[in-house]
Structures are given as C-alpha cells and as structure tokens.
Amino acid sequence: MAAEPRSSLSYRTTGSTCLHPLSELLGIPLDQVNFVACQLFALFAAFWFRLYLSPGKTSPDVRHAFATIFGIYFVIFCFGWYSVHLFVLVLMCYGIMVTASISNIHRYSFFVAMGYLTICHISRIYIFHYGILTTDFSGPLMIVTQKITTLAFQVHDGLGRRAADLSSEQHRLAVKAKPSFLEYVSYLLNFMSIIAGPCNNFKDYIAFIEGRHTHMKLLEVNWKEKGFHSLPEPSPTGAVMHKLCVTLVSLLLFLTLTKTFPVTSLADDWFVHEANFLTRLCYLYVVMQASKPKYYFAWTLDCHKFQNVRRELEYSDSYLAKACVLRAGSLVPHSADLHPVCIMARCLPWVLLHFLNWNPCHSSSQNALKVAYDIVTWAATQLAVSYTVAPFVMLAVEPTISLYKSMYFYLHIISLLIILFLPIKPQAHNQRRPQTLNSVNKKKMD
C-alpha cells in the first residue's frame, strides 16, 4: 500500500502517458517528465528549424506554420484536452482583434484574456484540486495572456494613437497593421515559447521569422558607421553550449535539492506545529531556493531567447530592494513601491536617513555601516521574496493558508504597518515624466 501513492502521483497527468515507465524509473511525477521531454525536443527542433527552415530557404508563412504546429503538439502532449483552454482563448481574442474598434481593441483584449485566465485559475484551485506537485495548463495560459495583451496595446499604439503621443519605446514597438491569423497564432502558440515563455514583443518575433532580427539589432548600433550593410549570420553554437551547461547544472540541482527539501514539507505537521518561528523562516528560505533550479532549467532551455527573459530573473534579486531604497531616499514615489519587497525596503532607509543621518548614495566614509546596510537589505529581500513566492510554488489554497498561519502573517502585518505609519513626504512637483517621441526629437535637435 505504501508504493501506491507514489505510483498514482507519478501517473497523475492530463497529458500523454507514453513516458510513464520513465517517470516510474526516475521517481519523478509524469507531468514533469512530459514537460522536460517537450523542452528537450524543442531544443532539437530549434536546430532543425534553423538549419532546414532558415529564412533564406523557406517563406515566412512556412516558418509560421511549422512553429505553430510544433507548439500545438507540445501543449497537447503536456496537458491533453486541457490545452483546449489555450486554443479557445486565442480564437476569442483574435475575433476581438479583427472585429473590435481600434479605440477599444486593447481594453476588450485585456478584459477577455484576464477574465478567462482568472476563471481558469479559480476552477483549477477550487474545482479540480490539482495539488502542490502538479504542472498544469495555467502556466502556458499566463504566457499567452501576456502576449495577447501586449500585442493588443501595441496595435492600439500603432493604429489608434498619434506618433507624437508615444514614447520612443512605444514608437519602436508599435504595430502598424493588424496581424494575419497565421501570424497571430504563430506568435502566441509557437513551440519556442508556448511552454515556458518568455513573453516577447510581436515585432521582434516577426523579425525573427523573417530573418531580420540579427541584422536589425547589429545595424542599429554602430555597424552602419563602419560601412557594413550586409553581415554574416553569427553562429549560435557557443551560446547554446553555454546554456546547455547551465541547464545540466540546474537539472542536477533540481533532482537533488528538491527531493531533499520538497515544497510539500511546508505543509507537514513538523513545520506547521512543532518548529519555532526562526526555524520556519530559515527553512522556508531553503525550500524556496531549492525550488528555483527547475525554473532556471525551463527558462534557460527555452530556445527563443529574448532579452526580456532576464527581467523576470532580476525582479526577485536584491537589486529590487536597493532600487526601492534609493527611491525612498530621493522621495520619488513609484507604483512598484507597493510590492512587499519594496515596502520592507522602505523601512530601513527611513531609519538610516532620519536617525543615523546616513545616505546610501554617499557612503564612502562609512564602509562598515554600508556593509551592514547591504546585508540587512539583502536578508530582508530574500525573506520577503520567499514569503510572497510560496503560493506560486505550492499552487494550492489550503497549504498556503496553513503556511501563512504558521508564519503569523508577519509580512502582511509589517507591510500594512509600514503603509499606515511610515512617514512619506509630499510628491515633488518636478516629477520626472516619461519621454515622448517629441521630447526625444527635441533633445536631438538641441
């Protein structure tokens, strides 16, 4: 009887069961085996896609079609009939893209995509009870939702707003024509990003399909000044080998650390009822760190690498706390300051600035205090990130509530107290405004 739960856990998946013997052999749940298999197959498919379906040999329509077919197959292999949710959302939002007015296309797309994603999350948690260890369709659905809303706003910028009202970044990414159905589904369902992302921009993806991405990036930097107008195709071998080494290390760490410090231990009686508060803090941090390698494995192995994948990784680093600290020190408000990490970071600089008369931007004469400051902000950031990320790793309501009860909801309470009682000076009148295209052009003329 003891071996039955393990077998049922490994076999529990809505996708393909052809790799169940491998799942039993490795002792890893079948849904995770399917996920890794799709990622590895996507890597080899990317080599084939680059060598035999290169832009110089095939048309963009052929590349769009094959990228979409592979992506659909991967989703069905991993999630079975639950992949219908992705296809329904894509078709609904393409209908909005075609029929809605330009002035409302971004609003309708946002509400439909976010509404459908919310309904799926609620049904996943309260109706189907997926549990802690299951990889489910909501991950790809979140990636598709990001892409749908991103494209809708970029189409609105390109067709529904004046160029003078756009910032330089908005002007660069604005889409001047509505995508065709093939371009739309290829952008959302391509095998290079459907399983684990990242969410790239539509114009960057089209440039990649048409073979303009490398030359476009190089020529816009300084190659034109050097007289180069046609460039050789760079070899991706070095970058791919580096990424493969990173994924191998991440996979080894995942297979060792995750089994030693599983996420399920956060719902054990020992953790909830017996361990003291300090032990819970440390153990939560260790478990969250042990759960990271599988995400690094997925993101690094993803074949379609755009620069914005790094932004997701940097967001959870101590850089976020230091950025909030400097904003608090300069008293420049920002919407991200309501993030729990930033709320925690706001408390310490207020003490340092008002009681110790110390400025983190000018700390050359106070090296010891700066080291202590860095250590404390790093520790506060790590604890806050571990606390806030736990529900996204556990993916279950009851274990999450049990975890937060055992932690006495300490970060919720501290964040609320800081919001209510931490003094905040009035916003400066000369707040820095986002640059528009006109302001950029004016600076160039000056």
PDB file of N, CA and C in Angstrom, residues 25-75:
ATOM      1  N   LEU A  25      10.719   5.014 -13.313  1.00  0.00           N
ATOM      2  CA  LEU A  25      12.131   4.719 -13.124  1.00  0.00           C
ATOM      3  C   LEU A  25      12.850   5.828 -12.381  1.00  0.00           C
ATOM      4  N   LEU A  26      12.545   7.075 -12.723  1.00  0.00           N
ATOM      5  CA  LEU A  26      13.217   8.222 -12.107  1.00  0.00           C
ATOM      6  C   LEU A  26      12.565   8.652 -10.800  1.00  0.00           C
ATOM      7  N   GLY A  27      11.335   8.226 -10.557  1.00  0.00           N
ATOM      8  CA  GLY A  27      10.630   8.665  -9.358  1.00  0.00           C
ATOM      9  C   GLY A  27      10.194  10.117  -9.422  1.00  0.00           C
ATOM     10  N   ILE A  28       9.958  10.606 -10.641  1.00  0.00           N
ATOM     11  CA  ILE A  28       9.539  11.991 -10.861  1.00  0.00           C
ATOM     12  C   ILE A  28       8.125  11.979 -11.425  1.00  0.00           C
ATOM     13  N   PRO A  29       7.233  12.869 -10.964  1.00  0.00           N
ATOM     14  CA  PRO A  29       5.872  12.896 -11.495  1.00  0.00           C
ATOM     15  C   PRO A  29       5.847  12.984 -13.015  1.00  0.00           C
ATOM     16  N   LEU A  30       4.874  12.306 -13.611  1.00  0.00           N
ATOM     17  CA  LEU A  30       4.809  12.192 -15.062  1.00  0.00           C
ATOM     18  C   LEU A  30       4.639  13.536 -15.746  1.00  0.00           C
ATOM     19  N   ASP A  31       3.899  14.441 -15.139  1.00  0.00           N
ATOM     20  CA  ASP A  31       3.703  15.746 -15.776  1.00  0.00           C
ATOM     21  C   ASP A  31       5.020  16.497 -15.909  1.00  0.00           C
ATOM     22  N   GLN A  32       5.905  16.343 -14.920  1.00  0.00           N
ATOM     23  CA  GLN A  32       7.213  16.995 -15.005  1.00  0.00           C
ATOM     24  C   GLN A  32       8.115  16.319 -16.035  1.00  0.00           C
ATOM     25  N   VAL A  33       8.001  14.998 -16.159  1.00  0.00           N
ATOM     26  CA  VAL A  33       8.757  14.288 -17.188  1.00  0.00           C
ATOM     27  C   VAL A  33       8.311  14.737 -18.572  1.00  0.00           C
ATOM     28  N   ASN A  34       7.000  14.869 -18.771  1.00  0.00           N
ATOM     29  CA  ASN A  34       6.489  15.353 -20.058  1.00  0.00           C
ATOM     30  C   ASN A  34       6.980  16.753 -20.366  1.00  0.00           C
ATOM     31  N   PHE A  35       7.019  17.591 -19.349  1.00  0.00           N
ATOM     32  CA  PHE A  35       7.472  18.970 -19.537  1.00  0.00           C
ATOM     33  C   PHE A  35       8.933  19.002 -19.977  1.00  0.00           C
ATOM     34  N   VAL A  36       9.798  18.249 -19.292  1.00  0.00           N
ATOM     35  CA  VAL A  36      11.212  18.226 -19.646  1.00  0.00           C
ATOM     36  C   VAL A  36      11.411  17.627 -21.033  1.00  0.00           C
ATOM     37  N   ALA A  37      10.648  16.585 -21.347  1.00  0.00           N
ATOM     38  CA  ALA A  37      10.771  15.960 -22.665  1.00  0.00           C
ATOM     39  C   ALA A  37      10.415  16.951 -23.773  1.00  0.00           C
ATOM     40  N   CYS A  38       9.363  17.735 -23.560  1.00  0.00           N
ATOM     41  CA  CYS A  38       8.985  18.731 -24.565  1.00  0.00           C
ATOM     42  C   CYS A  38      10.049  19.815 -24.710  1.00  0.00           C
ATOM     43  N   GLN A  39      10.633  20.228 -23.606  1.00  0.00           N
ATOM     44  CA  GLN A  39      11.672  21.243 -23.678  1.00  0.00           C
ATOM     45  C   GLN A  39      12.908  20.726 -24.429  1.00  0.00           C
ATOM     46  N   LEU A  40      13.291  19.484 -24.159  1.00  0.00           N
ATOM     47  CA  LEU A  40      14.444  18.908 -24.850  1.00  0.00           C
ATOM     48  C   LEU A  40      14.146  18.705 -26.332  1.00  0.00           C
ATOM     49  N   PHE A  41      12.951  18.236 -26.631  1.00  0.00           N
ATOM     50  CA  PHE A  41      12.580  18.052 -28.033  1.00  0.00           C
ATOM     51  C   PHE A  41      12.512  19.391 -28.752  1.00  0.00           C
ATOM     52  N   ALA A  42      12.056  20.436 -28.038  1.00  0.00           N
ATOM     53  CA  ALA A  42      12.018  21.766 -28.641  1.00  0.00           C
ATOM     54  C   ALA A  42      13.418  22.264 -28.969  1.00  0.00           C
ATOM     55  N   LEU A  43      14.382  21.901 -28.147  1.00  0.00           N
ATOM     56  CA  LEU A  43      15.758  22.312 -28.423  1.00  0.00           C
ATOM     57  C   LEU A  43      16.260  21.702 -29.728  1.00  0.00           C
ATOM     58  N   PHE A  44      16.016  20.404 -29.914  1.00  0.00           N
ATOM     59  CA  PHE A  44      16.435  19.764 -31.163  1.00  0.00           C
ATOM     60  C   PHE A  44      15.613  20.261 -32.343  1.00  0.00           C
ATOM     61  N   ALA A  45      14.333  20.530 -32.104  1.00  0.00           N
ATOM     62  CA  ALA A  45      13.506  21.091 -33.172  1.00  0.00           C
ATOM     63  C   ALA A  45      14.000  22.463 -33.594  1.00  0.00           C
ATOM     64  N   ALA A  46      14.562  23.206 -32.642  1.00  0.00           N
ATOM     65  CA  ALA A  46      15.090  24.535 -32.968  1.00  0.00           C
ATOM     66  C   ALA A  46      16.294  24.433 -33.903  1.00  0.00           C
ATOM     67  N   PHE A  47      17.161  23.416 -33.670  1.00  0.00           N
ATOM     68  CA  PHE A  47      18.273  23.191 -34.594  1.00  0.00           C
ATOM     69  C   PHE A  47      17.760  22.891 -36.001  1.00  0.00           C
ATOM     70  N   TRP A  48      16.786  21.997 -36.091  1.00  0.00           N
ATOM     71  CA  TRP A  48      16.207  21.648 -37.385  1.00  0.00           C
ATOM     72  C   TRP A  48      15.533  22.857 -38.015  1.00  0.00           C
ATOM     73  N   PHE A  49      14.837  23.632 -37.206  1.00  0.00           N
ATOM     74  CA  PHE A  49      14.141  24.822 -37.693  1.00  0.00           C
ATOM     75  C   PHE A  49      15.125  25.831 -38.275  1.00  0.00           C
ATOM     76  N   ARG A  50      16.272  25.953 -37.621  1.00  0.00           N
ATOM     77  CA  ARG A  50      17.272  26.921 -38.083  1.00  0.00           C
ATOM     78  C   ARG A  50      18.013  26.446 -39.329  1.00  0.00           C
ATOM     79  N   LEU A  51      18.312  25.147 -39.392  1.00  0.00           N
ATOM     80  CA  LEU A  51      19.121  24.638 -40.494  1.00  0.00           C
ATOM     81  C   LEU A  51      18.305  24.383 -41.763  1.00  0.00           C
ATOM     82  N   TYR A  52      17.118  23.832 -41.623  1.00  0.00           N
ATOM     83  CA  TYR A  52      16.349  23.395 -42.786  1.00  0.00           C
ATOM     84  C   TYR A  52      15.169  24.308 -43.110  1.00  0.00           C
ATOM     85  N   LEU A  53      14.778  25.144 -42.177  1.00  0.00           N
ATOM     86  CA  LEU A  53      13.705  26.104 -42.446  1.00  0.00           C
ATOM     87  C   LEU A  53      14.202  27.524 -42.209  1.00  0.00           C
ATOM     88  N   SER A  54      15.427  27.785 -42.596  1.00  0.00           N
ATOM     89  CA  SER A  54      16.002  29.121 -42.417  1.00  0.00           C
ATOM     90  C   SER A  54      15.280  30.119 -43.322  1.00  0.00           C
ATOM     91  N   PRO A  55      15.309  31.403 -42.984  1.00  0.00           N
ATOM     92  CA  PRO A  55      14.611  32.402 -43.799  1.00  0.00           C
ATOM     93  C   PRO A  55      15.075  32.434 -45.253  1.00  0.00           C
ATOM     94  N   GLY A  56      16.326  32.077 -45.500  1.00  0.00           N
ATOM     95  CA  GLY A  56      16.814  32.084 -46.867  1.00  0.00           C
ATOM     96  C   GLY A  56      16.301  30.927 -47.707  1.00  0.00           C
ATOM     97  N   LYS A  57      15.777  29.864 -47.058  1.00  0.00           N
ATOM     98  CA  LYS A  57      15.327  28.680 -47.785  1.00  0.00           C
ATOM     99  C   LYS A  57      13.817  28.572 -47.870  1.00  0.00           C
ATOM    100  N   THR A  58      13.116  29.093 -46.893  1.00  0.00           N
ATOM    101  CA  THR A  58      11.664  28.955 -46.860  1.00  0.00           C
ATOM    102  C   THR A  58      11.014  30.306 -46.638  1.00  0.00           C
ATOM    103  N   SER A  59       9.744  30.384 -46.941  1.00  0.00           N
ATOM    104  CA  SER A  59       8.996  31.631 -46.791  1.00  0.00           C
ATOM    105  C   SER A  59       8.584  31.821 -45.331  1.00  0.00           C
ATOM    106  N   PRO A  60       8.259  33.049 -44.934  1.00  0.00           N
ATOM    107  CA  PRO A  60       7.790  33.279 -43.569  1.00  0.00           C
ATOM    108  C   PRO A  60       6.537  32.485 -43.223  1.00  0.00           C
ATOM    109  N   ASP A  61       5.636  32.279 -44.201  1.00  0.00           N
ATOM    110  CA  ASP A  61       4.411  31.525 -43.924  1.00  0.00           C
ATOM    111  C   ASP A  61       4.722  30.086 -43.527  1.00  0.00           C
ATOM    112  N   VAL A  62       5.708  29.489 -44.184  1.00  0.00           N
ATOM    113  CA  VAL A  62       6.093  28.118 -43.838  1.00  0.00           C
ATOM    114  C   VAL A  62       6.682  28.072 -42.435  1.00  0.00           C
ATOM    115  N   ARG A  63       7.532  29.028 -42.113  1.00  0.00           N
ATOM    116  CA  ARG A  63       8.116  29.067 -40.763  1.00  0.00           C
ATOM    117  C   ARG A  63       7.043  29.297 -39.709  1.00  0.00           C
ATOM    118  N   HIS A  64       6.088  30.186 -39.992  1.00  0.00           N
ATOM    119  CA  HIS A  64       4.965  30.399 -39.073  1.00  0.00           C
ATOM    120  C   HIS A  64       4.187  29.104 -38.867  1.00  0.00           C
ATOM    121  N   ALA A  65       3.905  28.399 -39.949  1.00  0.00           N
ATOM    122  CA  ALA A  65       3.077  27.197 -39.875  1.00  0.00           C
ATOM    123  C   ALA A  65       3.754  26.108 -39.049  1.00  0.00           C
ATOM    124  N   PHE A  66       5.026  25.842 -39.318  1.00  0.00           N
ATOM    125  CA  PHE A  66       5.716  24.785 -38.585  1.00  0.00           C
ATOM    126  C   PHE A  66       5.904  25.150 -37.115  1.00  0.00           C
ATOM    127  N   ALA A  67       6.220  26.409 -36.829  1.00  0.00           N
ATOM    128  CA  ALA A  67       6.355  26.825 -35.433  1.00  0.00           C
ATOM    129  C   ALA A  67       5.050  26.642 -34.677  1.00  0.00           C
ATOM    130  N   THR A  68       3.926  26.918 -35.334  1.00  0.00           N
ATOM    131  CA  THR A  68       2.617  26.774 -34.701  1.00  0.00           C
ATOM    132  C   THR A  68       2.254  25.307 -34.501  1.00  0.00           C
ATOM    133  N   ILE A  69       2.492  24.475 -35.512  1.00  0.00           N
ATOM    134  CA  ILE A  69       2.158  23.049 -35.416  1.00  0.00           C
ATOM    135  C   ILE A  69       2.945  22.383 -34.291  1.00  0.00           C
ATOM    136  N   PHE A  70       4.232  22.658 -34.215  1.00  0.00           N
ATOM    137  CA  PHE A  70       5.043  22.097 -33.139  1.00  0.00           C
ATOM    138  C   PHE A  70       4.545  22.573 -31.772  1.00  0.00           C
ATOM    139  N   GLY A  71       4.222  23.867 -31.661  1.00  0.00           N
ATOM    140  CA  GLY A  71       3.736  24.404 -30.396  1.00  0.00           C
ATOM    141  C   GLY A  71       2.436  23.758 -29.951  1.00  0.00           C
ATOM    142  N   ILE A  72       1.509  23.571 -30.878  1.00  0.00           N
ATOM    143  CA  ILE A  72       0.233  22.920 -30.553  1.00  0.00           C
ATOM    144  C   ILE A  72       0.466  21.481 -30.094  1.00  0.00           C
ATOM    145  N   TYR A  73       1.371  20.790 -30.772  1.00  0.00           N
ATOM    146  CA  TYR A  73       1.659  19.398 -30.386  1.00  0.00           C
ATOM    147  C   TYR A  73       2.248  19.339 -28.980  1.00  0.00           C
ATOM    148  N   PHE A  74       3.165  20.228 -28.656  1.00  0.00           N
ATOM    149  CA  PHE A  74       3.768  20.231 -27.323  1.00  0.00           C
ATOM    150  C   PHE A  74       2.723  20.465 -26.241  1.00  0.00           C
ATOM    151  N   VAL A  75       1.822  21.394 -26.485  1.00  0.00           N
ATOM    152  CA  VAL A  75       0.796  21.707 -25.492  1.00  0.00           C
ATOM    153  C   VAL A  75      -0.123  20.507 -25.281  1.00  0.00           C
TER     154      VAL A  75
END
